[in-house]
Coordinates of N, CA and C in Angstrom, one line a residue:
G1 N -161.3 -32.0 -142.3 CA -162.6 -31.6 -142.8 C -162.6 -30.1 -143.3
Y2 N -163.6 -29.8 -144.0 CA -163.7 -28.4 -144.6 C -165.2 -28.1 -144.6
Y3 N -165.5 -26.8 -144.3 CA -166.8 -26.3 -144.4 C -166.8 -24.9 -144.9
Y4 N -167.7 -24.6 -145.8 CA -167.9 -23.2 -146.4 C -169.3 -22.8 -146.3
T5 N -169.5 -21.5 -145.9 CA -170.8 -20.9 -146.0 C -170.7 -19.4 -146.3
Q6 N -171.8 -18.8 -146.7 CA -171.8 -17.4 -146.8 C -172.8 -16.8 -145.8
L7 N -172.4 -15.9 -145.0 CA -173.4 -15.2 -144.1 C -174.0 -14.1 -145.0
T8 N -175.2 -14.4 -145.6 CA -175.7 -13.6 -146.6 C -176.2 -12.2 -146.1
D9 N -176.7 -12.2 -144.8 CA -177.1 -10.9 -144.3 C -176.0 -9.9 -144.2
Y10 N -174.7 -10.4 -144.1 CA -173.6 -9.5 -143.9 C -172.6 -9.6 -145.1
N11 N -172.9 -10.5 -146.0 CA -172.0 -10.7 -147.2 C -170.6 -11.1 -146.7
I12 N -170.5 -12.1 -145.9 CA -169.2 -12.6 -145.4 C -169.0 -14.0 -145.8
D13 N -167.9 -14.3 -146.5 CA -167.6 -15.7 -146.9 C -166.8 -16.3 -145.7
V14 N -167.2 -17.5 -145.3 CA -166.6 -18.2 -144.1 C -166.2 -19.6 -144.6
S15 N -164.9 -19.9 -144.3 CA -164.3 -21.2 -144.6 C -163.7 -21.7 -143.3
L16 N -163.9 -23.0 -143.0 CA -163.4 -23.6 -141.8 C -162.7 -24.9 -142.1
T17 N -161.6 -25.1 -141.5 CA -160.9 -26.4 -141.7 C -160.3 -26.8 -140.3
T18 N -159.9 -28.1 -140.2 CA -159.4 -28.5 -138.9 C -158.2 -29.5 -139.0
S19 N -157.5 -29.5 -137.9 CA -156.6 -30.6 -137.7 C -157.2 -31.4 -136.5
E20 N -156.4 -32.2 -135.8 CA -157.0 -33.1 -134.8 C -157.5 -32.3 -133.6
H21 N -156.7 -31.3 -133.1 CA -157.1 -30.6 -131.9 C -157.1 -29.1 -132.2
S22 N -157.1 -28.6 -133.4 CA -157.1 -27.2 -133.8 C -157.9 -27.0 -135.0
G23 N -158.2 -25.7 -135.2 CA -159.0 -25.3 -136.3 C -158.5 -24.0 -136.9
M24 N -158.9 -23.8 -138.1 CA -158.5 -22.6 -138.8 C -159.8 -22.0 -139.5
H25 N -160.0 -20.7 -139.3 CA -161.1 -20.0 -139.9 C -160.5 -19.0 -140.9
R26 N -161.3 -18.8 -142.0 CA -161.0 -17.8 -143.0 C -162.2 -17.0 -143.3
Y27 N -162.2 -15.7 -143.0 CA -163.3 -14.8 -143.2 C -163.0 -13.7 -144.2
Q28 N -163.9 -13.6 -145.2 CA -163.8 -12.5 -146.2 C -165.0 -11.6 -146.0
F29 N -164.7 -10.4 -145.6 CA -165.8 -9.4 -145.3 C -165.9 -8.6 -146.6
N30 N -166.9 -9.0 -147.5 CA -167.0 -8.4 -148.8 C -167.5 -7.0 -148.9
D31 N -168.2 -6.5 -148.0 CA -168.8 -5.2 -148.0 C -168.3 -4.2 -147.0
S32 N -167.2 -4.6 -146.3 CA -166.8 -3.7 -145.3 C -165.3 -3.8 -145.0
H33 N -164.7 -2.7 -144.6 CA -163.3 -2.7 -144.2 C -163.2 -2.9 -142.7
E34 N -164.4 -2.9 -142.0 CA -164.5 -3.1 -140.6 C -165.0 -4.5 -140.4
A35 N -164.2 -5.3 -139.7 CA -164.6 -6.7 -139.5 C -164.9 -6.9 -138.0
N36 N -166.0 -7.5 -137.7 CA -166.3 -7.7 -136.3 C -166.4 -9.2 -136.0
V37 N -165.8 -9.7 -134.9 CA -165.9 -11.0 -134.5 C -166.3 -11.0 -133.0
I38 N -167.4 -11.8 -132.7 CA -167.9 -11.9 -131.3 C -167.4 -13.2 -130.7
V39 N -166.8 -13.2 -129.6 CA -166.4 -14.3 -128.8 C -167.4 -14.4 -127.7
D40 N -168.2 -15.5 -127.7 CA -169.3 -15.6 -126.7 C -169.2 -17.0 -126.0
L41 N -168.7 -17.0 -124.8 CA -168.6 -18.2 -124.0 C -170.0 -18.7 -123.5
M42 N -171.0 -17.8 -123.5 CA -172.3 -18.2 -123.0 C -173.1 -19.0 -124.0
H43 N -172.7 -18.9 -125.3 CA -173.5 -19.5 -126.4 C -173.4 -21.0 -126.3
R44 N -174.5 -21.7 -126.5 CA -174.6 -23.1 -126.7 C -175.2 -23.8 -125.5
D45 N -174.5 -24.1 -124.4 CA -175.1 -24.9 -123.3 C -174.9 -24.2 -122.0
H46 N -175.3 -24.9 -120.9 CA -175.2 -24.3 -119.6 C -173.8 -24.1 -119.1
L47 N -173.4 -22.8 -118.9 CA -172.0 -22.5 -118.5 C -171.9 -22.6 -117.0
L48 N -171.0 -23.4 -116.5 CA -170.7 -23.6 -115.1 C -169.6 -22.7 -114.6
Q49 N -168.6 -22.6 -115.4 CA -167.4 -21.8 -115.1 C -166.8 -21.3 -116.4
H50 N -166.1 -20.1 -116.3 CA -165.6 -19.5 -117.5 C -164.4 -18.6 -117.2
E51 N -163.6 -18.4 -118.3 CA -162.5 -17.5 -118.2 C -162.2 -17.1 -119.7
L52 N -162.1 -15.8 -119.9 CA -161.8 -15.3 -121.2 C -160.6 -14.3 -121.0
N53 N -159.4 -14.6 -121.4 CA -158.3 -13.8 -121.2 C -158.1 -12.9 -122.5
L54 N -158.1 -11.6 -122.2 CA -157.8 -10.6 -123.3 C -156.5 -9.9 -123.1
D55 N -155.7 -10.4 -122.2 CA -154.4 -9.7 -121.9 C -153.4 -9.7 -123.0
Q56 N -153.5 -10.6 -123.9 CA -152.6 -10.7 -125.1 C -153.3 -10.2 -126.4
L57 N -154.4 -9.5 -126.2 CA -155.1 -9.0 -127.4 C -154.2 -8.1 -128.3
S58 N -153.3 -7.3 -127.7 CA -152.5 -6.4 -128.5 C -151.5 -7.2 -129.3
K59 N -151.3 -8.5 -129.0 CA -150.5 -9.4 -129.8 C -151.3 -10.3 -130.8
G60 N -152.6 -10.0 -130.8 CA -153.5 -10.8 -131.7 C -153.9 -12.2 -131.1
E61 N -154.0 -12.3 -129.8 CA -154.3 -13.6 -129.2 C -155.3 -13.4 -128.0
I62 N -156.2 -14.4 -127.9 CA -157.0 -14.5 -126.8 C -157.0 -16.0 -126.3
S63 N -157.3 -16.2 -125.1 CA -157.4 -17.6 -124.6 C -158.4 -17.7 -123.5
G64 N -158.8 -18.9 -123.1 CA -159.8 -19.1 -122.1 C -160.2 -20.5 -121.9
Q65 N -161.2 -20.6 -121.1 CA -161.7 -21.9 -120.7 C -163.2 -21.8 -120.4
R66 N -163.9 -22.8 -120.7 CA -165.3 -22.9 -120.4 C -165.6 -24.3 -119.8
L67 N -166.3 -24.3 -118.7 CA -166.7 -25.6 -118.1 C -168.3 -25.5 -118.2
S68 N -168.8 -26.5 -118.9 CA -170.3 -26.5 -119.2 C -170.9 -27.8 -118.9
K69 N -172.3 -27.8 -118.9 CA -173.1 -28.9 -118.7 C -174.1 -29.1 -119.8
A70 N -174.0 -30.2 -120.5 CA -175.0 -30.5 -121.6 C -175.0 -32.0 -121.7
W71 N -174.4 -32.6 -122.8 CA -174.3 -34.0 -122.9 C -173.4 -34.6 -121.9
A72 N -172.5 -33.9 -121.3 CA -171.6 -34.3 -120.2 C -171.9 -33.4 -119.0
Q73 N -171.8 -33.9 -117.8 CA -172.1 -33.2 -116.6 C -171.1 -32.1 -116.4
R74 N -169.9 -32.3 -116.8 CA -168.8 -31.3 -116.6 C -167.9 -31.4 -117.8
Q75 N -168.2 -30.7 -118.8 CA -167.3 -30.7 -120.0 C -166.4 -29.5 -120.0
S76 N -165.1 -29.8 -119.9 CA -164.1 -28.7 -119.9 C -163.4 -28.5 -121.2
L77 N -163.3 -27.3 -121.6 CA -162.7 -27.0 -122.9 C -161.8 -25.7 -122.7
F78 N -160.5 -25.9 -123.0 CA -159.5 -24.8 -122.9 C -159.2 -24.4 -124.4
F79 N -158.9 -23.1 -124.6 CA -158.6 -22.7 -126.0 C -157.6 -21.6 -126.0
V80 N -156.9 -21.5 -127.1 CA -156.0 -20.4 -127.5 C -156.4 -20.0 -128.9
A81 N -156.7 -18.8 -129.2 CA -157.0 -18.3 -130.5 C -156.1 -17.2 -130.9
Q82 N -155.6 -17.3 -132.1 CA -154.7 -16.3 -132.7 C -155.3 -15.8 -134.0
F83 N -155.2 -14.4 -134.1 CA -155.8 -13.7 -135.2 C -154.6 -13.2 -136.1
S84 N -154.9 -13.2 -137.5 CA -153.9 -12.8 -138.4 C -153.7 -11.2 -138.3
E85 N -154.7 -10.6 -137.7 CA -154.6 -9.1 -137.6 C -154.8 -8.8 -136.1
I86 N -154.4 -7.6 -135.7 CA -154.5 -7.2 -134.3 C -155.9 -6.6 -134.1
P87 N -156.7 -7.1 -133.2 CA -158.1 -6.6 -133.0 C -158.1 -5.4 -132.0
K88 N -159.2 -4.7 -132.1 CA -159.5 -3.7 -131.0 C -160.7 -4.1 -130.3
L89 N -160.7 -4.1 -129.0 CA -161.8 -4.5 -128.2 C -162.9 -3.4 -128.2
E90 N -164.1 -3.8 -128.7 CA -165.2 -2.9 -128.9 C -166.1 -3.0 -127.7
V91 N -166.5 -4.2 -127.3 CA -167.4 -4.4 -126.2 C -167.0 -5.6 -125.4
E92 N -167.1 -5.5 -124.1 CA -166.8 -6.5 -123.2 C -167.9 -6.7 -122.2
E93 N -168.4 -7.9 -122.1 CA -169.5 -8.2 -121.2 C -169.0 -9.2 -120.1
K94 N -169.3 -8.8 -118.9 CA -168.8 -9.6 -117.7 C -170.0 -10.3 -117.0
K95 N -169.6 -11.4 -116.4 CA -170.5 -12.2 -115.5 C -169.7 -12.6 -114.3
E96 N -170.2 -12.3 -113.1 CA -169.5 -12.6 -111.9 C -168.1 -12.1 -111.9
G97 N -167.9 -10.9 -112.5 CA -166.6 -10.2 -112.5 C -165.6 -10.7 -113.6
K98 N -166.0 -11.7 -114.4 CA -165.1 -12.2 -115.4 C -165.7 -12.0 -116.8
T99 N -164.9 -11.8 -117.8 CA -165.3 -11.6 -119.1 C -165.9 -12.8 -119.7
V100 N -167.1 -12.7 -120.2 CA -167.8 -13.8 -120.8 C -168.1 -13.7 -122.3
K101 N -168.0 -12.4 -122.7 CA -168.3 -12.1 -124.1 C -167.5 -10.9 -124.5
A102 N -166.9 -10.9 -125.8 CA -166.2 -9.8 -126.3 C -166.4 -9.6 -127.7
A103 N -166.6 -8.4 -128.1 CA -166.7 -8.0 -129.5 C -165.4 -7.4 -130.0
L104 N -164.8 -8.0 -131.0 CA -163.5 -7.6 -131.5 C -163.7 -7.0 -132.8
R105 N -163.0 -5.8 -133.1 CA -163.1 -5.2 -134.4 C -161.7 -5.2 -135.0
F106 N -161.7 -5.4 -136.3 CA -160.5 -5.5 -137.1 C -160.7 -4.5 -138.3
S107 N -159.6 -3.7 -138.5 CA -159.6 -2.8 -139.7 C -158.9 -3.5 -140.8
L108 N -159.6 -3.8 -141.9 CA -159.0 -4.5 -143.0 C -158.9 -3.7 -144.2
D109 N -157.9 -4.0 -145.1 CA -157.8 -3.4 -146.4 C -158.8 -4.1 -147.3
E110 N -159.1 -3.4 -148.4 CA -160.1 -4.0 -149.4 C -159.6 -5.4 -149.8
D111 N -160.5 -6.4 -149.8 CA -160.2 -7.8 -150.2 C -159.3 -8.5 -149.2
Q112 N -159.0 -7.9 -148.1 CA -158.1 -8.6 -147.1 C -158.9 -9.6 -146.4
I113 N -158.3 -10.8 -146.1 CA -159.0 -11.9 -145.4 C -158.5 -11.9 -144.0
L114 N -159.4 -12.2 -143.0 CA -159.1 -12.3 -141.6 C -159.0 -13.8 -141.4
M115 N -157.8 -14.2 -140.8 CA -157.6 -15.6 -140.5 C -157.6 -15.8 -139.0
V116 N -158.1 -16.9 -138.5 CA -158.1 -17.2 -137.1 C -157.7 -18.7 -136.9
K117 N -156.7 -18.9 -136.0 CA -156.3 -20.3 -135.6 C -156.7 -20.5 -134.2
V118 N -157.3 -21.7 -133.9 CA -157.8 -22.0 -132.5 C -157.3 -23.4 -132.2
G119 N -156.6 -23.5 -131.1 CA -156.2 -24.7 -130.5 C -157.0 -25.0 -129.3
I120 N -157.4 -26.3 -129.1 CA -158.3 -26.7 -128.0 C -157.6 -27.8 -127.2
S121 N -158.1 -28.0 -126.0 CA -157.7 -29.1 -125.1 C -158.7 -29.3 -124.0
A122 N -158.9 -30.5 -123.6 CA -159.8 -30.8 -122.5 C -159.0 -30.7 -121.2
V123 N -157.6 -30.6 -121.3 CA -156.8 -30.7 -120.1 C -156.3 -29.3 -119.6
S124 N -155.8 -28.4 -120.4 CA -155.2 -27.2 -120.0 C -155.1 -26.2 -121.1
M125 N -154.9 -24.9 -120.8 CA -154.7 -23.9 -121.7 C -153.3 -24.1 -122.4
E126 N -152.3 -24.5 -121.6 CA -151.0 -24.8 -122.2 C -151.1 -25.9 -123.2
N127 N -151.9 -27.0 -123.0 CA -152.0 -28.0 -123.9 C -152.7 -27.5 -125.2
A128 N -153.7 -26.6 -125.0 CA -154.3 -26.0 -126.2 C -153.3 -25.2 -127.0
R129 N -152.4 -24.5 -126.4 CA -151.4 -23.8 -127.1 C -150.4 -24.7 -127.8
V130 N -150.0 -25.8 -127.1 CA -149.1 -26.8 -127.8 C -149.8 -27.4 -129.0
N131 N -151.1 -27.8 -128.8 CA -151.8 -28.3 -130.0 C -151.8 -27.4 -131.1
L132 N -152.1 -26.1 -130.9 CA -152.1 -25.1 -132.0 C -150.8 -25.0 -132.6
E133 N -149.7 -24.8 -131.8 CA -148.4 -24.6 -132.4 C -147.9 -25.8 -133.1
E134 N -148.2 -27.0 -132.7 CA -147.7 -28.2 -133.4 C -148.6 -28.6 -134.6
E135 N -149.9 -28.3 -134.6 CA -150.7 -28.7 -135.7 C -150.9 -27.7 -136.7
I136 N -150.9 -26.4 -136.4 CA -151.1 -25.3 -137.3 C -150.0 -24.3 -137.1
P137 N -148.7 -24.5 -137.4 CA -147.7 -23.6 -137.1 C -147.7 -22.3 -138.0
G138 N -148.2 -22.4 -139.2 CA -148.3 -21.3 -140.1 C -149.7 -20.8 -140.3
W139 N -149.8 -20.0 -141.4 CA -151.1 -19.4 -141.7 C -151.7 -19.9 -143.0
S140 N -151.2 -21.0 -143.5 CA -151.7 -21.5 -144.8 C -153.0 -22.4 -144.6
F141 N -154.1 -21.8 -144.9 CA -155.4 -22.4 -144.8 C -155.4 -23.7 -145.7
E142 N -154.9 -23.5 -146.9 CA -155.0 -24.6 -147.9 C -154.1 -25.8 -147.5
N143 N -153.0 -25.6 -146.8 CA -152.2 -26.7 -146.3 C -153.0 -27.5 -145.2
V144 N -153.6 -26.7 -144.3 CA -154.4 -27.4 -143.2 C -155.5 -28.2 -143.8
K145 N -156.2 -27.6 -144.8 CA -157.3 -28.2 -145.4 C -156.9 -29.5 -146.2
Q146 N -155.8 -29.4 -146.9 CA -155.3 -30.6 -147.6 C -154.9 -31.7 -146.7
E147 N -154.2 -31.4 -145.6 CA -153.8 -32.4 -144.6 C -155.1 -33.1 -144.0
A148 N -156.1 -32.3 -143.7 CA -157.3 -32.9 -143.2 C -158.0 -33.8 -144.2
E149 N -158.0 -33.4 -145.5 CA -158.6 -34.2 -146.5 C -157.8 -35.5 -146.7
E150 N -156.5 -35.4 -146.6 CA -155.7 -36.6 -146.8 C -155.9 -37.6 -145.6
K151 N -156.0 -37.1 -144.4 CA -156.3 -38.0 -143.3 C -157.7 -38.6 -143.4
W152 N -158.7 -37.9 -143.8 CA -160.0 -38.5 -144.0 C -160.0 -39.5 -145.1
E153 N -159.3 -39.2 -146.2 CA -159.3 -40.2 -147.3 C -158.6 -41.5 -146.8
K154 N -157.5 -41.4 -146.1 CA -156.8 -42.5 -145.6 C -157.7 -43.4 -144.7
E155 N -158.4 -42.8 -143.8 CA -159.3 -43.6 -142.9 C -160.5 -44.1 -143.7
L156 N -161.1 -43.3 -144.5 CA -162.3 -43.8 -145.2 C -162.0 -44.8 -146.3
S157 N -160.8 -44.8 -146.8 CA -160.4 -45.8 -147.9 C -160.3 -47.2 -147.3
K158 N -160.3 -47.3 -146.0 CA -160.3 -48.6 -145.4 C -161.6 -49.4 -145.5
I159 N -162.6 -48.6 -145.9 CA -164.0 -49.2 -146.0 C -164.3 -49.4 -147.5
E160 N -164.7 -50.5 -147.9 CA -165.2 -50.8 -149.2 C -166.6 -51.2 -149.2
G161 N -167.4 -50.6 -150.1 CA -168.8 -51.0 -150.1 C -169.2 -51.4 -151.5
Q162 N -170.3 -52.1 -151.6 CA -170.8 -52.5 -152.9 C -172.3 -52.2 -152.9
G163 N -172.8 -51.9 -154.1 CA -174.2 -51.6 -154.3 C -174.6 -50.3 -153.8
G164 N -175.9 -50.1 -153.8 CA -176.5 -48.8 -153.4 C -176.6 -47.8 -154.5
T165 N -177.5 -46.8 -154.3 CA -177.7 -45.8 -155.3 C -176.6 -44.8 -155.2
D166 N -176.4 -43.8 -156.1 CA -175.4 -42.8 -156.0 C -175.7 -41.9 -154.8
V167 N -177.0 -41.7 -154.5 CA -177.3 -40.9 -153.3 C -176.9 -41.6 -152.0
E168 N -177.2 -42.9 -152.0 CA -176.8 -43.7 -150.8 C -175.3 -43.7 -150.6
K169 N -174.6 -43.9 -151.7 CA -173.1 -43.8 -151.6 C -172.6 -42.5 -151.2
T170 N -173.2 -41.4 -151.6 CA -172.8 -40.1 -151.2 C -173.0 -39.9 -149.7
N171 N -174.2 -40.4 -149.2 CA -174.5 -40.2 -147.8 C -173.5 -41.1 -147.0
F172 N -173.1 -42.2 -147.5 CA -172.2 -43.1 -146.7 C -170.8 -42.5 -146.8
Y173 N -170.4 -42.1 -147.9 CA -169.0 -41.7 -148.2 C -169.0 -40.3 -148.8
P174 N -169.1 -39.2 -148.0 CA -169.2 -37.9 -148.6 C -168.0 -37.5 -149.5
A175 N -168.3 -36.8 -150.6 CA -167.3 -36.4 -151.6 C -166.3 -35.4 -150.9

């Protein structure tokens, strides 16, 4: 899959694409050489347990785990995120002695793009790392996007439909 949006308040172009257990982000900060990314484990649903590891930040990597309660009583998610640039920790917020939120700052050259790769797993941080390394070994956003589109096309081409308006066809089978 692929998703694009512009964060108009900050003039940031955001592109996202995925593999099966990993994702890739592409951020273009059009008005600034200072790029900020907030990692917030509290956002979304009720957080039962958390861990945000910043010990590999100097190598451009963070990892962690969040156990939450929403549609599932105990939803576990482990992640490893790698940045194309080395961030500087600006703000760190803790809860129960553990980091739950971090603001990362990146110094970028003009027109430089910040890339982020994230591997996930419901089993372990090591599995999240393996998923990331196997599914997105490099930094080519276009390759990951193309592979995702090819997989979707292969699966969706198994379905054939007849009739319907153009709008109905688009809703059923997105372009």
